[in-house]
Amino acid sequence: MSKKNAILLAATELFSQKGYEGASMAELSRMTGAAGGTIFHHFKNKEDLFLNILRGIKEIILNSFDQYLEDGNLKNGMDMVEGAVSFYLQLASQMPTQFLLLHQHFPYKMAETNPVCRDYLESIYNCLLDNFEKGIVKGQKDGTIENVPARKCAMILFSMVDGIARFNTYQLYNAGALYDELIMMCRKMLRSDAYAPRG
Amino acid sequence: MSKKNAILLAATELFSQKGYEGASMAELSRMTGAAGGTIFHHFKNKEDLFLNILRGIKEIILNSFDQYLEDGNLKNGMDMVEGAVSFYLQLASQMPTQFLLLHQHFPYKMAETNPVCRDYLESIYNCLLDNFEKGIVKGQKDGTIENVPARKCAMILFSMVDGIARFNTYQLYNAGALYDELIMMCRKMLRSDAYAPRG
DNA sequence: AAATCAACCGAATGATCGGTCGGCTTTTTA
DNA sequence: TAAAAAGCCGACCGATCATTCGGTTGATTT
C-alpha cells in the first residue's frame, strides 16, 4: 500500500478514536512510520487531511447506495422503507470507524465554516434521508403507507435508525438485537389503516 | 456570582462548543477574567473541571425528573410514554448547552476509563430510559400498550426522541416542528391492537 | 548520462498546551 | 486583633502542538 493510503487509513482510525482536536500529527506519524514531513507532503494541513477522509467516506456511502438500489428487490413503498432501514444498519455495521467519525460533533462544527465539509456531509445525509422519504412517498401512492407528512416522518425514521446505529457505534448495545423490533415498529408507524389488524 | 461558578458556567459553554480537547484553559481564563492559577485552585485539573460540570448536569436532570413525576397527571401507560417524550424534548430545549455536551463523544470516551464519569452518564441515561420503559410496562398492564419487549422498545423510543433532540441541538431542524408527528408515531408504534382503528 | 520530479525524511520552529508555585489580598476564625 | 484560611493572581515550566524546510533518495524523462 502506498504511504499516502496508509496515512489516510490510520488517520481515519485516529480521528474517530480521539476526535479532530485530540488527534495529533505526531501520533499519526508514529502509527504509520511516515515522517512528519511526509504527511504534509501529501496533505496541505490537518484540515485538508480530514476533508480527504470525509470525501472518501462520502464516496463509499454513495457508491454503496447506488449498488443497493440496483440490487434492490423492492415491491412496494413499505418494502422500500424497510430496505432503507436495513441498508442503513448494514452500512453502519460494515464501516464502524467511519460512522464513529460521522457521529462526532467536529464534522458539523467544521461544516459551519468550511463549505467543502458542509457539502460532503449534506451529500451523505441527503442520500440516506431521501431514501426514507422516497419509500414513504412511493408507499403512499401504492397504498401501503398512510397519508403522513413524508419529509417529517422520514426525519423521524432517520433519527430512530441513526440512534440505534449509534448504540452500536458507541458499543453500548448490539443494534442487531433490536432489528426485529425496529422493523416491526416501522411497519406499525407507517402502515395505512387499511392494513392494520383489527381488534 | 462567585468566580468558581463563573468558571463552571463558562467552561460548560466552552466544552460544548469546542469539545474537551478543543477547549483550552487559557481561553477559559480569558472568558472569565480569572487567572490561570485560579481555575486550578478551584479544580484540581481539566478532567476534574469537566466532571464537576457533568455532575451538575446530572443533578439538574434528576431533579427535573423528580419534579416532573410529582406534577405528572398520568392516567395510563400510553400517557406516561407520551409524557416521557414531552419531558425529554422540553428538557433538551431548556438546556441546549448541556445537551450539546451530552451529545458529544468525549464523555463516553472518558467513561471508558473514568468510573466517576461513567456513573454520572449512567445515572442520566438510566433515568431517561427507564422513564420510557416504565410507561410501556404500565401500559401493558392497563391494556393501552401492546405486548412488546419493553426494554428493547424503550431503547428504540429513546433513540428516536434523542435523535430528534439532536437535530435541535445541532440546529439542523426545529424539533418542535416534528412534535405532533412524533407523538402520533409513538402511539401507533405501541398501541395495543384493541385500540387500533379499523380499516 | 544529465536533468527533472515526486516521495520521503527528520531536525527545527514558534505557539500553545495543561499545570505549578510563591506571594498578595480578603474573609473567617479564635 | 492576631492568626489562619481561602480566594486569587500571573509569571513560569516542560511537553506537545501543527507546520516548515533543506536535503536525500529512487524512478522517470530528456
Coordinates of C-alpha atoms (C1' of nucleotides) in Angstrom, one line a residue:
Chain A
M1 CA 0.0 0.0 0.0
S2 CA 1.2 3.5 -0.8
K3 CA 2.2 5.6 2.2
K4 CA -0.5 8.1 1.3
N5 CA -3.1 5.5 1.7
A6 CA -1.6 4.2 4.9
I7 CA -1.8 7.7 6.3
L8 CA -5.4 8.1 5.2
L9 CA -6.3 4.8 6.8
A10 CA -4.5 5.4 10.1
A11 CA -5.9 8.9 10.3
T12 CA -9.4 7.7 9.9
E13 CA -8.9 5.4 12.9
L14 CA -7.2 8.2 14.9
F15 CA -9.8 10.9 14.2
S16 CA -12.6 8.5 15.0
Q17 CA -11.0 7.4 18.3
K18 CA -9.7 10.7 19.6
G19 CA -11.7 13.3 17.7
Y20 CA -10.2 16.1 15.5
E21 CA -8.5 18.1 18.2
G22 CA -7.4 15.1 20.1
A23 CA -5.7 13.5 17.2
S24 CA -2.1 14.6 16.8
M25 CA 0.0 14.5 13.7
A26 CA 3.0 13.3 15.7
E27 CA 0.9 10.2 16.7
L28 CA -0.2 9.7 13.2
S29 CA 3.4 9.8 12.2
R30 CA 4.2 7.1 14.8
M31 CA 1.3 4.9 13.7
T32 CA 2.3 4.9 10.0
G33 CA 6.0 5.1 10.3
A34 CA 5.9 8.1 8.0
A35 CA 7.9 11.1 8.9
G36 CA 6.1 14.3 9.9
G37 CA 7.1 16.0 6.7
T38 CA 5.7 13.2 4.6
I39 CA 2.2 13.8 5.9
F40 CA 2.4 17.4 5.0
H41 CA 3.8 16.5 1.6
H42 CA 0.6 14.6 0.8
F43 CA -1.9 16.8 2.6
K44 CA -1.6 20.5 2.9
N45 CA -2.7 20.6 6.5
K46 CA -4.6 18.7 9.2
E47 CA -8.0 20.0 7.9
D48 CA -7.2 19.0 4.4
L49 CA -6.3 15.5 5.6
F50 CA -9.7 15.3 7.3
L51 CA -11.5 16.5 4.3
N52 CA -9.8 13.8 2.2
I53 CA -11.1 11.2 4.7
L54 CA -14.6 12.6 4.6
R55 CA -14.6 12.7 0.8
G56 CA -13.6 9.0 0.8
I57 CA -16.5 8.2 3.3
K58 CA -18.9 10.1 1.1
E59 CA -17.9 8.2 -2.0
I60 CA -18.1 4.8 -0.3
I61 CA -21.6 5.6 1.0
L62 CA -22.9 7.0 -2.2
N63 CA -21.5 4.1 -4.2
S64 CA -22.9 1.6 -1.7
F65 CA -26.2 3.3 -2.1
D66 CA -26.2 3.0 -5.9
Q67 CA -25.3 -0.6 -5.6
Y68 CA -28.2 -1.2 -3.1
L69 CA -30.7 0.5 -5.5
E70 CA -29.5 -1.7 -8.4
D71 CA -29.7 -4.9 -6.4
G72 CA -33.0 -3.8 -4.8
N73 CA -36.0 -6.1 -5.0
L74 CA -38.5 -3.5 -3.8
K75 CA -42.1 -4.5 -4.4
N76 CA -43.8 -1.5 -2.8
G77 CA -43.2 1.6 -0.7
M78 CA -43.3 -0.2 2.7
D79 CA -40.7 -2.6 1.4
M80 CA -38.6 0.3 0.3
V81 CA -38.7 1.9 3.8
E82 CA -37.8 -1.4 5.4
G83 CA -35.0 -1.8 2.9
A84 CA -33.7 1.7 3.8
V85 CA -33.6 0.7 7.4
S86 CA -31.7 -2.5 6.7
F87 CA -29.4 -0.7 4.3
Y88 CA -28.5 1.9 6.9
L89 CA -27.9 -0.6 9.7
Q90 CA -25.8 -2.8 7.5
L91 CA -23.8 0.2 6.3
A92 CA -23.1 1.4 9.8
S93 CA -22.0 -2.1 10.9
Q94 CA -19.8 -2.6 7.9
M95 CA -17.9 0.6 8.4
P96 CA -18.0 1.3 12.2
T97 CA -14.9 3.5 12.2
Q98 CA -16.3 5.8 9.6
F99 CA -19.7 6.1 11.3
L100 CA -17.9 6.8 14.6
L101 CA -16.4 9.7 12.7
L102 CA -19.7 10.8 11.3
H103 CA -21.3 10.5 14.8
Q104 CA -19.0 13.0 16.3
H105 CA -19.6 16.7 16.6
F106 CA -16.5 18.1 15.0
P107 CA -17.5 17.5 11.4
Y108 CA -20.7 19.5 11.9
K109 CA -18.7 22.2 13.7
M110 CA -16.2 22.3 10.7
A111 CA -19.1 22.5 8.3
E112 CA -20.3 25.8 9.8
T113 CA -17.2 27.5 8.4
N114 CA -16.0 25.1 5.7
P115 CA -18.3 24.8 2.6
V116 CA -16.4 21.7 1.3
C117 CA -17.0 19.9 4.6
R118 CA -20.7 21.0 4.5
D119 CA -21.1 19.8 1.0
Y120 CA -19.7 16.3 1.9
L121 CA -22.0 16.0 5.0
E122 CA -25.0 17.1 3.1
S123 CA -24.4 14.6 0.3
I124 CA -24.2 11.8 2.8
Y125 CA -27.2 12.7 4.8
N126 CA -29.4 13.7 1.9
C127 CA -28.6 10.3 0.3
L128 CA -29.7 8.5 3.4
L129 CA -32.6 10.7 4.3
D130 CA -34.1 10.8 0.8
N131 CA -34.0 7.1 0.8
F132 CA -36.6 7.0 3.6
E133 CA -38.6 9.8 2.1
K134 CA -38.9 8.2 -1.3
G135 CA -40.1 5.0 0.3
I136 CA -42.8 6.8 2.1
V137 CA -43.9 8.7 -0.9
K138 CA -44.0 5.6 -3.0
G139 CA -45.9 3.8 -0.3
Q140 CA -48.5 6.5 -0.2
K141 CA -49.1 6.0 -3.9
D142 CA -49.3 2.3 -3.8
G143 CA -51.4 2.3 -0.7
T144 CA -49.1 0.5 1.7
I145 CA -48.3 3.7 3.7
E146 CA -50.7 6.1 5.4
N147 CA -51.0 9.7 4.4
V148 CA -48.4 11.2 6.7
P149 CA -46.1 14.2 6.1
A150 CA -43.4 12.4 4.2
R151 CA -40.3 14.5 4.9
K152 CA -41.1 14.9 8.6
C153 CA -41.7 11.2 9.0
A154 CA -38.6 10.4 7.1
M155 CA -36.6 12.5 9.6
I156 CA -38.2 10.7 12.5
L157 CA -37.4 7.4 10.9
F158 CA -33.9 8.5 10.1
S159 CA -33.2 9.7 13.6
M160 CA -34.6 6.5 15.1
V161 CA -32.4 4.3 12.9
D162 CA -29.4 6.5 13.3
G163 CA -29.8 6.4 17.1
I164 CA -29.8 2.6 17.0
A165 CA -26.7 2.6 14.8
R166 CA -25.2 5.0 17.3
F167 CA -25.8 2.5 20.1
N168 CA -23.7 0.1 18.0
T169 CA -21.0 2.6 17.2
Y170 CA -20.5 3.5 20.8
Q171 CA -20.7 -0.1 21.7
L172 CA -23.5 0.5 24.2
Y173 CA -25.8 -2.1 22.7
N174 CA -25.9 -4.5 19.8
A175 CA -28.0 -3.0 17.1
G176 CA -28.7 -6.4 15.6
A177 CA -30.6 -7.4 18.7
L178 CA -33.1 -4.6 18.1
Y179 CA -33.5 -5.2 14.4
D180 CA -36.7 -7.2 14.5
E181 CA -38.5 -4.8 16.9
L182 CA -37.2 -1.9 14.8
I183 CA -38.7 -3.2 11.6
M184 CA -42.0 -4.1 13.4
M185 CA -42.2 -0.6 14.8
C186 CA -41.6 1.0 11.4
R187 CA -44.4 -1.0 9.9
K188 CA -46.8 0.0 12.6
M189 CA -45.8 3.6 12.4
L190 CA -46.4 3.9 8.7
R191 CA -48.9 1.3 7.6
S192 CA -52.1 2.6 6.2
D193 CA -55.0 1.8 8.5
A194 CA -56.5 -0.3 5.8
Y195 CA -53.7 -2.8 6.5
A196 CA -53.8 -2.6 10.3
P197 CA -55.0 -5.6 12.2
R198 CA -58.5 -5.5 13.7
G199 CA -59.0 -5.6 17.4
Chain B
M1 CA -21.7 35.3 41.2
S2 CA -18.7 33.6 42.7
K3 CA -15.7 33.1 40.4
K4 CA -16.0 29.4 40.8
N5 CA -19.5 29.4 39.4
A6 CA -18.4 31.8 36.6
I7 CA -15.7 29.3 35.7
L8 CA -18.2 26.4 35.7
L9 CA -20.7 28.3 33.6
A10 CA -18.1 29.4 31.0
A11 CA -16.5 26.0 30.9
T12 CA -19.8 24.4 30.1
E13 CA -20.2 26.7 27.2
L14 CA -16.6 26.2 26.1
F15 CA -16.6 22.4 26.3
S16 CA -19.9 22.1 24.5
Q17 CA -18.8 24.5 21.7
K18 CA -15.3 23.1 21.2
G19 CA -15.2 19.7 22.8
Y20 CA -12.9 18.6 25.6
E21 CA -9.6 18.6 23.7
G22 CA -10.5 21.7 21.8
A23 CA -11.3 23.7 24.9
S24 CA -8.2 25.4 26.4
M25 CA -7.7 26.6 30.0
A26 CA -6.2 29.8 28.7
E27 CA -9.3 30.6 26.7
L28 CA -11.4 29.8 29.8
S29 CA -9.2 32.2 31.7
R30 CA -9.8 34.9 29.1
M31 CA -13.6 34.2 29.1
T32 CA -14.0 34.5 32.9
G33 CA -11.3 37.1 33.7
A34 CA -9.9 34.6 36.2
A35 CA -6.2 34.0 36.2
G36 CA -4.9 30.6 35.2
G37 CA -4.0 29.7 38.7
T38 CA -7.4 30.5 40.0
I39 CA -9.0 27.8 37.8
F40 CA -6.6 25.2 39.2
H41 CA -7.2 26.5 42.6
H42 CA -10.9 25.5 42.4
F43 CA -10.5 22.4 40.2
K44 CA -7.6 20.1 40.5
N45 CA -7.2 19.6 36.7
K46 CA -9.1 19.9 33.4
E47 CA -10.8 16.5 33.9
D48 CA -11.9 17.3 37.4
L49 CA -13.4 20.5 36.0
F50 CA -15.4 18.6 33.4
L51 CA -16.6 16.1 36.0
N52 CA -17.9 18.9 38.1
I53 CA -19.9 20.2 35.1
L54 CA -21.2 16.7 34.4
R55 CA -22.2 16.2 38.0
G56 CA -24.2 19.5 37.8
I57 CA -25.9 18.4 34.6
K58 CA -26.8 15.0 36.3
E59 CA -28.3 16.8 39.3
I60 CA -30.4 19.2 37.2
I61 CA -31.8 16.3 35.1
L62 CA -32.5 14.0 38.0
N63 CA -34.2 16.9 39.9
S64 CA -36.2 17.9 36.9
F65 CA -37.3 14.3 36.5
D66 CA -38.5 14.1 40.2
Q67 CA -40.4 17.4 39.7
Y68 CA -41.9 16.0 36.5
L69 CA -43.1 12.8 38.2
E70 CA -44.6 14.8 41.1
D71 CA -46.5 17.2 38.8
G72 CA -47.4 14.3 36.5
N73 CA -51.0 13.7 35.6
L74 CA -50.6 10.3 34.0
K75 CA -53.7 8.4 33.6
N76 CA -52.3 5.3 31.9
G77 CA -49.2 3.8 30.4
M78 CA -49.6 5.4 27.0
D79 CA -50.0 8.8 28.6
M80 CA -46.8 8.1 30.6
V81 CA -44.9 7.3 27.4
E82 CA -46.1 10.4 25.7
G83 CA -45.2 12.3 28.8
A84 CA -41.7 10.9 28.7
V85 CA -41.3 12.1 25.1
S86 CA -42.5 15.6 26.0
F87 CA -40.3 15.7 29.1
Y88 CA -37.2 14.7 27.1
L89 CA -37.8 17.3 24.4
Q90 CA -38.6 20.0 26.8
L91 CA -35.5 19.2 28.9
A92 CA -33.3 19.2 25.8
S93 CA -34.7 22.6 24.6
Q94 CA -34.4 24.1 28.1
M95 CA -30.7 23.3 28.4
P96 CA -29.3 23.1 24.9
T97 CA -25.7 23.8 26.0
Q98 CA -25.8 20.9 28.4
F99 CA -27.3 18.5 25.8
L100 CA -24.7 19.6 23.3
L101 CA -22.2 18.4 25.8
L102 CA -24.0 15.1 26.4
H103 CA -24.4 14.6 22.6
Q104 CA -20.6 14.6 22.0
H105 CA -18.4 11.6 22.0
F106 CA -15.8 12.6 24.6
P107 CA -17.9 12.0 27.7
Y108 CA -18.4 8.4 26.6
K109 CA -14.8 8.1 25.8
M110 CA -13.8 9.4 29.2
A111 CA -16.3 7.0 30.8
E112 CA -14.3 4.1 29.4
T113 CA -11.5 4.8 31.8
N114 CA -13.1 7.0 34.5
P115 CA -15.7 5.3 36.7
V116 CA -17.0 8.6 38.1
C117 CA -17.8 9.8 34.6
R118 CA -19.4 6.5 33.8
D119 CA -21.5 6.7 36.9
Y120 CA -22.8 10.2 36.0
L121 CA -23.6 9.2 32.5
E122 CA -25.4 6.0 33.5
S123 CA -27.4 7.9 36.1
I124 CA -28.6 10.4 33.4
Y125 CA -29.4 7.8 30.8
N126 CA -31.0 5.3 33.1
C127 CA -33.3 8.0 34.4
L128 CA -34.4 8.9 30.9
L129 CA -34.5 5.4 29.5
D130 CA -36.3 3.9 32.5
N131 CA -39.0 6.5 32.1
F132 CA -39.9 5.1 28.7
E133 CA -39.7 1.5 29.9
K134 CA -41.9 2.1 33.0
G135 CA -44.5 3.7 30.8
I136 CA -44.5 0.7 28.4
V137 CA -44.8 -1.8 31.3
K138 CA -47.6 0.2 32.9
G139 CA -49.4 0.4 29.6
Q140 CA -49.1 -3.4 29.1
K141 CA -50.8 -3.9 32.4
D142 CA -53.6 -1.4 31.8
G143 CA -54.2 -2.5 28.2
T144 CA -53.2 0.7 26.4
I145 CA -49.9 -0.8 25.1
E146 CA -49.3 -3.9 23.1
N147 CA -47.3 -6.9 24.4
V148 CA -43.9 -5.8 23.0
P149 CA -40.4 -6.3 24.6
A150 CA -40.5 -3.4 27.0
R151 CA -36.7 -2.7 27.3
K152 CA -36.0 -3.0 23.7
C153 CA -38.9 -0.8 22.6
A154 CA -37.9 1.7 25.3
M155 CA -34.4 1.9 23.7
I156 CA -35.9 2.4 20.2
L157 CA -38.2 5.1 21.5
F158 CA -35.3 6.7 23.4
S159 CA -33.0 6.8 20.4
M160 CA -35.8 8.2 18.2
V161 CA -36.5 11.0 20.6
D162 CA -32.9 11.6 21.3
G163 CA -32.2 11.8 17.6
I164 CA -34.9 14.5 17.2
A165 CA -33.4 16.4 20.2
R166 CA -30.1 16.1 18.5
F167 CA -31.5 17.8 15.3
N168 CA -32.4 20.7 17.6
T169 CA -29.1 20.7 19.5
Y170 CA -27.1 20.8 16.3
Q171 CA -29.5 23.4 14.9
L172 CA -30.3 21.3 11.8
Y173 CA -34.0 21.3 12.3
N174 CA -36.5 22.6 14.8
A175 CA -37.6 19.7 17.0
G176 CA -40.9 21.4 17.8
A177 CA -42.0 21.2 14.2
L178 CA -41.8 17.4 14.5
Y179 CA -43.5 17.1 17.8
D180 CA -47.0 16.3 16.6
E181 CA -45.8 13.6 14.2
L182 CA -43.5 12.2 16.8
I183 CA -46.3 11.7 19.3
M184 CA -48.6 10.2 16.6
M185 CA -45.9 7.8 15.7
C186 CA -45.3 6.8 19.3
R187 CA -49.0 6.0 19.7
K188 CA -49.1 3.9 16.5
M189 CA -45.9 2.1 17.4
L190 CA -47.1 1.0 20.8
R191 CA -50.9 1.0 21.0
S192 CA -52.5 -2.4 21.6
D193 CA -54.4 -3.7 18.6
A194 CA -57.6 -3.5 20.5
Y195 CA -57.3 0.3 20.3
A196 CA -56.1 0.5 16.7
P197 CA -58.6 2.0 14.2
R198 CA -60.3 -0.4 11.9
G199 CA -59.7 -0.3 8.1
Chain C
dA1 C1' 24.0 10.4 -18.7
dA2 C1' 22.0 14.6 -17.3
dA3 C1' 18.0 16.6 -15.6
dT4 C1' 13.6 16.5 -13.5
dC5 C1' 10.5 15.2 -10.3
dA6 C1' 7.8 13.2 -6.6
dA7 C1' 8.3 10.7 -2.4
dC8 C1' 10.2 10.9 1.8
dC9 C1' 12.9 12.2 5.8
dG10 C1' 13.8 14.4 10.5
dA11 C1' 15.5 18.4 12.8
dA12 C1' 13.9 22.8 13.9
dT13 C1' 10.2 26.5 14.6
dG14 C1' 7.2 29.5 17.4
dA15 C1' 2.9 28.9 19.5
dT16 C1' 0.1 26.9 22.7
dC17 C1' -0.9 23.2 25.9
dG18 C1' -2.1 21.7 30.9
dG19 C1' -0.4 22.6 35.2
dT20 C1' 2.7 24.6 39.3
dC21 C1' 4.2 27.9 42.6
dG22 C1' 5.2 31.7 45.6
dG23 C1' 3.1 35.7 47.1
dC24 C1' -0.6 39.1 47.6
dT25 C1' -5.4 40.2 49.3
dT26 C1' -9.7 39.3 51.6
dT27 C1' -12.5 36.8 54.6
dT28 C1' -13.2 33.9 58.5
dT29 C1' -11.9 32.1 62.9
dA30 C1' -10.0 32.3 67.5
Chain D
dT1 C1' -7.0 41.9 66.8
dA2 C1' -4.0 38.4 65.6
dA3 C1' -3.8 34.3 63.2
dA4 C1' -5.4 31.1 60.0
dA5 C1' -7.6 30.1 55.9
dA6 C1' -9.5 30.8 51.4
dG7 C1' -9.5 33.3 47.1
dC8 C1' -6.9 34.9 43.6
dC9 C1' -3.0 36.4 40.7
dG10 C1' 0.4 36.0 36.8
dA11 C1' 4.9 34.6 35.8
dC12 C1' 6.8 30.4 34.7
dC13 C1' 7.6 25.3 33.4
dG14 C1' 8.4 21.3 30.3
dA15 C1' 5.8 19.0 26.9
dT16 C1' 3.4 18.9 22.9
dC17 C1' 1.1 21.2 19.0
dA18 C1' 0.8 21.9 13.7
dT19 C1' 3.7 23.2 10.3
dT20 C1' 8.2 24.3 7.7
dC21 C1' 12.3 23.4 5.3
dG22 C1' 16.6 21.9 3.4
dG23 C1' 18.2 17.8 1.9
dT24 C1' 18.3 12.7 0.3
dT25 C1' 16.6 9.1 -2.3
dG26 C1' 15.0 6.5 -6.5
dA27 C1' 12.4 6.4 -10.5
dT28 C1' 11.2 8.8 -14.9
dT29 C1' 12.0 11.7 -18.6
dT30 C1' 15.0 14.2 -21.9

